Short mmCIF file of C-alpha atoms in Angstrom, two decimals:
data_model
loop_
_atom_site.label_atom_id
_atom_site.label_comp_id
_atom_site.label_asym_id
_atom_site.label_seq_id
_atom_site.Cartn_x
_atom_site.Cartn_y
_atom_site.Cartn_z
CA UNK A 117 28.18 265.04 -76.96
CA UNK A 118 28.52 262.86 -79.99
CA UNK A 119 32.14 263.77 -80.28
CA UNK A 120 32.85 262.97 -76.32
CA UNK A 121 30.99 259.53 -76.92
CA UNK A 122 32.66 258.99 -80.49
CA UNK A 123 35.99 259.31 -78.31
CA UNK A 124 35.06 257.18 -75.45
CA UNK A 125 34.05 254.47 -77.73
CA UNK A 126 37.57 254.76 -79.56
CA UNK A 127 39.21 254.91 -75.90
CA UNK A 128 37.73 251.64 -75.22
CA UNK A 129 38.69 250.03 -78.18
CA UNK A 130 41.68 251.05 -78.27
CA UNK A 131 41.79 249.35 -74.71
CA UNK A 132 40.69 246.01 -75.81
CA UNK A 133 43.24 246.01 -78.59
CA UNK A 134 46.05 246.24 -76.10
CA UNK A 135 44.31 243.64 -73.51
CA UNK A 136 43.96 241.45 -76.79
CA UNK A 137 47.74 242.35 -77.77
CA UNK A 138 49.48 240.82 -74.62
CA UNK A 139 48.00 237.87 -75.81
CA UNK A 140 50.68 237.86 -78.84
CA UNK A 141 53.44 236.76 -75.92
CA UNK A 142 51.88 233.66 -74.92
CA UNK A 143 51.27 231.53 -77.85
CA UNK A 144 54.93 231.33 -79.21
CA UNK A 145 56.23 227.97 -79.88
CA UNK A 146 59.23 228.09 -77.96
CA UNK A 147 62.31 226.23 -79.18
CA UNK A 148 63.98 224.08 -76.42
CA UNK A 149 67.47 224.68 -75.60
CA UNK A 150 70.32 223.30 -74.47
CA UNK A 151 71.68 224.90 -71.44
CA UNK A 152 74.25 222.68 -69.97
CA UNK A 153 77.30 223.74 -72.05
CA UNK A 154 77.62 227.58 -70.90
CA UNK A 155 75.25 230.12 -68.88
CA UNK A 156 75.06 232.01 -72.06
CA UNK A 157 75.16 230.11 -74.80
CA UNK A 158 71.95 228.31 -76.49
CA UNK A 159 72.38 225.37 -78.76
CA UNK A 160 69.34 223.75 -79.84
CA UNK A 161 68.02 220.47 -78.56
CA UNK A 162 66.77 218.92 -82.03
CA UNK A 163 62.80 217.66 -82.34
CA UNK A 164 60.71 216.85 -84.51
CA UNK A 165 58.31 219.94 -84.32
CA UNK A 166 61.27 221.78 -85.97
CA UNK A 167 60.78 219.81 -89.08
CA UNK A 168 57.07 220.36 -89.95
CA UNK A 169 56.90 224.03 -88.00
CA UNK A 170 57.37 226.26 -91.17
CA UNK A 171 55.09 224.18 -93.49
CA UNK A 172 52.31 224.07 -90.85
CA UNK A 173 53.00 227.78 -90.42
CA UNK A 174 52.77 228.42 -94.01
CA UNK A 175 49.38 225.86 -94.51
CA UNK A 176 47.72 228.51 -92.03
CA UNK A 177 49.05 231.62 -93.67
CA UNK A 178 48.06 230.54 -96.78
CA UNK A 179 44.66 229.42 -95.72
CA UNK A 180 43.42 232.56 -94.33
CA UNK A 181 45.53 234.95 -97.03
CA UNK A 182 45.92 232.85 -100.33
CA UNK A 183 48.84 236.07 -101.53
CA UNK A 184 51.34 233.89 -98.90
CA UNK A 185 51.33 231.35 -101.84
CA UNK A 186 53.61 233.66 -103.80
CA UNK A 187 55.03 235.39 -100.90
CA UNK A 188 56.45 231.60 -99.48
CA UNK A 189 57.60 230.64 -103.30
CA UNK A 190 59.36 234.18 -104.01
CA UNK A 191 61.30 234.55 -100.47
CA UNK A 192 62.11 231.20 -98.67
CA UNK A 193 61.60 231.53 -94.93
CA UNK A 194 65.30 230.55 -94.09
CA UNK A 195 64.78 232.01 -90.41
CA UNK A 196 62.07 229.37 -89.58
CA UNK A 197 63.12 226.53 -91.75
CA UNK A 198 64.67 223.12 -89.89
CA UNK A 199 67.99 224.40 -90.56
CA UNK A 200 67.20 228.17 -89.34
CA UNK A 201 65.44 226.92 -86.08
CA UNK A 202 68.97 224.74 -85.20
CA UNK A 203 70.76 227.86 -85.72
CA UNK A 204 73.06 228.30 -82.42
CA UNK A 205 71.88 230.87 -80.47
CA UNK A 206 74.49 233.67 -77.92
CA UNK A 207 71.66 235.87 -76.35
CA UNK A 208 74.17 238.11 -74.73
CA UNK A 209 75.53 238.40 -78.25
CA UNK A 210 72.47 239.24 -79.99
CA UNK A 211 71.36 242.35 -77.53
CA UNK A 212 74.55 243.75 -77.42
CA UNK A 213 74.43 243.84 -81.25
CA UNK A 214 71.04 245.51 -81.45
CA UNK A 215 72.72 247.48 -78.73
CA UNK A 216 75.23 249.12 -80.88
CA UNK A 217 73.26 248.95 -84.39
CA UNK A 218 71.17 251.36 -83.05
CA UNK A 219 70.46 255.19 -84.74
CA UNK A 220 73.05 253.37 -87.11
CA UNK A 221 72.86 252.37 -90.92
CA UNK A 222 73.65 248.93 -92.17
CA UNK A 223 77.07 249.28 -92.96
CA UNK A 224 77.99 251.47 -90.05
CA UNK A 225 76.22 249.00 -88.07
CA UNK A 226 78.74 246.27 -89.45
CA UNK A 227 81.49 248.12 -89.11
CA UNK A 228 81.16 249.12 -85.24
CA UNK A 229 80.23 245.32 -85.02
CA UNK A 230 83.48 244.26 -86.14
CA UNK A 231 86.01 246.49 -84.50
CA UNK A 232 84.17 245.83 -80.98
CA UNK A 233 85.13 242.11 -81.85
CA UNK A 234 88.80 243.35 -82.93
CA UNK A 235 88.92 244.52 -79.44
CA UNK A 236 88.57 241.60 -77.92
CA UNK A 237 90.02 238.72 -80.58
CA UNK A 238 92.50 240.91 -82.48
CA UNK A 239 93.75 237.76 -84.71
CA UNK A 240 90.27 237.11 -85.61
CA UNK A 241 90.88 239.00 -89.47
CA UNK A 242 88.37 236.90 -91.95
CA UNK A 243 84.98 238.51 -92.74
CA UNK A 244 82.29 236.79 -91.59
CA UNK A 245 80.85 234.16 -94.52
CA UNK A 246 78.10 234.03 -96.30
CA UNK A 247 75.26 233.03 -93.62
CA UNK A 248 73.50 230.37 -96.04
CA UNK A 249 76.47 228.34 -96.86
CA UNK A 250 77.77 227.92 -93.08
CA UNK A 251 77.19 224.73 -91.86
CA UNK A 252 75.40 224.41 -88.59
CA UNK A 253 79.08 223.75 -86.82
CA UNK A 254 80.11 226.81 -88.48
CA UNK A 255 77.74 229.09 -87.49
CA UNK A 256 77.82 227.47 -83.65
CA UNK A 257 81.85 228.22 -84.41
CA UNK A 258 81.29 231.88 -85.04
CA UNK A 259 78.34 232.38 -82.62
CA UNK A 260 81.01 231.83 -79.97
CA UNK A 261 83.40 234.77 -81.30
CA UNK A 262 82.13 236.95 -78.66
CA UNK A 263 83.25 238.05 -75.14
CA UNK A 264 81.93 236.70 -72.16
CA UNK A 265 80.11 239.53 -69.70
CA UNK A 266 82.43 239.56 -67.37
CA UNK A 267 85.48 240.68 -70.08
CA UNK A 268 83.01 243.25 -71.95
CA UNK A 269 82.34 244.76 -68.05
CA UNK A 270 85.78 245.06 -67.36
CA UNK A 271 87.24 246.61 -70.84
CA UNK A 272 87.50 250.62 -70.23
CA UNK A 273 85.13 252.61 -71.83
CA UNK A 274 88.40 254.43 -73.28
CA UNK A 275 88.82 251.02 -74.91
CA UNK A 276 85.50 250.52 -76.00
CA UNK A 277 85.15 254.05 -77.53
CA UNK A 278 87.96 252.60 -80.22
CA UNK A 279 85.08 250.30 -81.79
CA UNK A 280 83.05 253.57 -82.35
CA UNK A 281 80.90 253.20 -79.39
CA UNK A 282 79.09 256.20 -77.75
CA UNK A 283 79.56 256.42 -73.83
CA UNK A 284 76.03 255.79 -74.14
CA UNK A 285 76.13 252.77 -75.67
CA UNK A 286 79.23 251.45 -73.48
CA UNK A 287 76.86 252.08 -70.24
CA UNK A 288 73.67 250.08 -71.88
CA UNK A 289 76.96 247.25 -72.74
CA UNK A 290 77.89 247.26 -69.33
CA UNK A 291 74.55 247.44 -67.86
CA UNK A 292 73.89 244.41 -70.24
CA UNK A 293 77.01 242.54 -69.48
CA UNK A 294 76.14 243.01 -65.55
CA UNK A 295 72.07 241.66 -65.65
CA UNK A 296 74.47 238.75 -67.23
CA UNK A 297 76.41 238.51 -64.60
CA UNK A 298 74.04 238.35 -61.68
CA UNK A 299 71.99 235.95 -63.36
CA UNK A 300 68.88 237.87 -64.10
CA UNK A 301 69.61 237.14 -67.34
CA UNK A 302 70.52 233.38 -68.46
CA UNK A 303 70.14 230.71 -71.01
CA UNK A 304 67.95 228.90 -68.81
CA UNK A 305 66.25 232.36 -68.20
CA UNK A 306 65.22 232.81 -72.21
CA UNK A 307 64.61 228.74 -72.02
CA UNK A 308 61.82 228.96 -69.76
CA UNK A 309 60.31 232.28 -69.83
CA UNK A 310 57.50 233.24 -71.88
CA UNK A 311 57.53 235.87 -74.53
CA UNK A 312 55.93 238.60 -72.55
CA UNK A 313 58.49 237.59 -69.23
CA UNK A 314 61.23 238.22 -71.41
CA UNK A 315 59.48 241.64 -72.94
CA UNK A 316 59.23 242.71 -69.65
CA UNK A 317 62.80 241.80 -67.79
CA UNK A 318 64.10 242.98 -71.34
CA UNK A 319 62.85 246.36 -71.28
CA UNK A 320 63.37 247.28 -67.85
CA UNK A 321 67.26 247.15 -68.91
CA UNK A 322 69.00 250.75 -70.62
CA UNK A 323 69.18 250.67 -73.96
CA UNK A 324 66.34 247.85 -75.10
CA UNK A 325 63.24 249.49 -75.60
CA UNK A 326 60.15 247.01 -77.04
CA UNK A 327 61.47 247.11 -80.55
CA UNK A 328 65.10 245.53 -79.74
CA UNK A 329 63.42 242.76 -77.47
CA UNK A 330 60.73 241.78 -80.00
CA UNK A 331 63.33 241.60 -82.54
CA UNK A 332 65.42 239.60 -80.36
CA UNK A 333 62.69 237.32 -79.58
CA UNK A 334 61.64 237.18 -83.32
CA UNK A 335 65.03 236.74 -84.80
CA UNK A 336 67.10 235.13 -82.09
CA UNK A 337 64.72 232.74 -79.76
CA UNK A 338 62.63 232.23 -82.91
CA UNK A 339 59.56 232.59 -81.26
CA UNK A 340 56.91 232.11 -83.63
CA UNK A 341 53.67 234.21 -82.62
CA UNK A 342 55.48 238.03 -82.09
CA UNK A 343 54.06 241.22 -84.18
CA UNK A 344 56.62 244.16 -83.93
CA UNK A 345 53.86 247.32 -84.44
CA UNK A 346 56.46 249.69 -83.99
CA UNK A 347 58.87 248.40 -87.10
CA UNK A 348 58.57 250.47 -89.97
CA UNK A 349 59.46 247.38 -92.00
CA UNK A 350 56.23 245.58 -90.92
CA UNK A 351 54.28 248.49 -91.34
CA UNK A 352 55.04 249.32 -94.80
CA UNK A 353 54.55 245.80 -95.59
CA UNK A 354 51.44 245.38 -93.86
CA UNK A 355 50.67 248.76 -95.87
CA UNK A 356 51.18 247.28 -99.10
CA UNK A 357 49.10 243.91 -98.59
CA UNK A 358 46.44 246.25 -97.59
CA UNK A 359 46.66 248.04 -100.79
CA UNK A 360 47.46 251.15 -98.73
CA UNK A 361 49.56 254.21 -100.69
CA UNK A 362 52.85 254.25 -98.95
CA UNK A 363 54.26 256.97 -100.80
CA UNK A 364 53.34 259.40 -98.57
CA UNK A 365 53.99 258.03 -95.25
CA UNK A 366 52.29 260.14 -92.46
CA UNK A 367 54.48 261.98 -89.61
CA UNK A 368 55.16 259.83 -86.13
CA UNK A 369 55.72 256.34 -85.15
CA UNK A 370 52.87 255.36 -87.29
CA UNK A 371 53.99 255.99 -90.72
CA UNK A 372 52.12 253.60 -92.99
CA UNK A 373 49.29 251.73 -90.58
CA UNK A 374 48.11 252.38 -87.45
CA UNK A 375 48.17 250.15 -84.11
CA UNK A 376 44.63 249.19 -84.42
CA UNK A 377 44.81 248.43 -88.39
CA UNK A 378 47.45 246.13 -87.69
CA UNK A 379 46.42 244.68 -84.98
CA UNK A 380 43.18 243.46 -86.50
CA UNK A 381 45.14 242.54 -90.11
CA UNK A 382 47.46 240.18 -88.13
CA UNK A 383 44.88 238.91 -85.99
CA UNK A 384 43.91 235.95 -88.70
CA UNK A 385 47.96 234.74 -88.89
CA UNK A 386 48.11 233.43 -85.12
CA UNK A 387 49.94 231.70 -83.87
CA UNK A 388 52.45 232.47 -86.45
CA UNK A 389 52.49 236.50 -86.86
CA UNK A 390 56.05 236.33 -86.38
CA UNK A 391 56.34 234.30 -89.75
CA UNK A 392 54.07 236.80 -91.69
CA UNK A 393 56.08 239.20 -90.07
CA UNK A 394 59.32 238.32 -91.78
CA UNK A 395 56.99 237.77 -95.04
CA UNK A 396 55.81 241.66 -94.58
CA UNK A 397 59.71 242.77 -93.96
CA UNK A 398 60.99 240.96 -96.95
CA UNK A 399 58.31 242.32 -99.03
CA UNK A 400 58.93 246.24 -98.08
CA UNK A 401 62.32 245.84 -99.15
CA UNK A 402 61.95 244.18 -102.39
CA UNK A 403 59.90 247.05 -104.11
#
């Protein structure tokens, strides 16, 4: 009996955790967009929120974890910083790059990533520079190297398969290019929708489970209040802050902290988890 109530009492909080966790989707600072130029392309429109968002962001972390002192001064948050947040934004872009990065490493990742684009602009030879010394024009310059739905939809898969794409892959690129295409998915769409709209619409679509989407929203739409449970990154970071042992990572999805742990560790950051977020990922990878 104790172990059936023990059970029912962890079923139930493990309820209210996920009622509490939706909650993550609507308190994003969205970023307003321009979406006059192209149905797919985001350029953003410039305020003054942008200026003061990463300091205010930072005066709360630090406030309610004083180790974001040293985190902030050892890794600059370039992401969230004025001249991250005016960073150009191609959503169709972005997902079909998590699209093909996936089950991949880094540099196969990179290298799929630029033969798909050989496919399409075969005179486009340079490597792509250094991100931090682009100029804002620069990056909007390179954010538009990419083909348009329509020409990704109608390239053969025959073609495709010469970037290194599975057939797999080139039907979650189609299906992508097509929710494009029929305007379920838009620049005005990602404008206007909430972070849990776009979670939803996003992982309805082959191919993007929660993990791509969240790191679409965090990353690309720079929305500022989204924890990403499932990436090992976060976890292992969240792990060390905690002064957890991470050499011995457990089996499953769960390798270094449990939903519930980090859940309730995060809780204190809102409404800028998806700051200490980036703060957790950079720290993983720097030990």
């Amino acid at each position: 009996m104790l172990h059936e109530k023990s059970l029912t009492s962890k079923k139930r909080s493990s309820e209210i955790l996920l009622k509490d966790d939706k909650k993550r989707h609507k308190e994003s600072i969205i970023i307003q967009w321009n979406t006059s130029d192209s149905n797919v392309f985001l350029k953003p429109i410039f305020s003054e929120t942008y200026l003061t968002l990463l300091s205010k962001a930072l005066d709360h972390l630090k406030k309610v974890d004083s180790r974001f002192q040293v985190l902030s001064e050892r890794f600059p948050c370039k992401p969230f910083s004025p001249e991250g947040l005016m960073e150009p934004v191609n959503p169709f872009q972005s997902l079909c790059r998590a699209i093909l990065s996936q089950q991949l490493s880094n540099s196969a990742s990179a290298s799929v990533y630029r033969k798909f684009i050989k496919l399409f602009f075969p005179d486009e030879t340079k490597q792509p520079q250094n991100r931090e010394n682009k100029s804002s024009d620069s990056q909007a310059s390179e954010a538009k190297i990419f083909p348009m739905p329509q020409t990704v939809r109608d390239m053969s898969p025959e073609n495709l398969r010469l970037a290194g794409c599975s057939f797999k892959k080139i039907e979650y690129i189609k299906s992508l290019a097509n929710n494009f295409l029929s305007g379920d998915l838009s620049a005005e769409f990602f404008s206007n929708t909430s972070d849990e709209g776009i979670m939803q619409r996003l992982t309805t679509i082959k191919g993007i489970g929660p993990w791509s989407a969240e790191m679409f929203l965090l990353f690309s739409l720079k929305r500022t209040d989204i924890l990403s449970t499932g990436d090992l990154g976060i976890q292992r970071g969240m792990a060390l802050m905690k002064g957890k042992n991470i050499s011995k990572p457990n089996k499953g999805k769960w390798k270094y902290m449990s939903y519930e742990e980090m859940i309730e560790m995060a809780e204190p950051w809102r409404p800028y988890r998806s700051i200490a977020s980036w703060f957790m990922w950079v720290r993983a990878i720097d030990i």
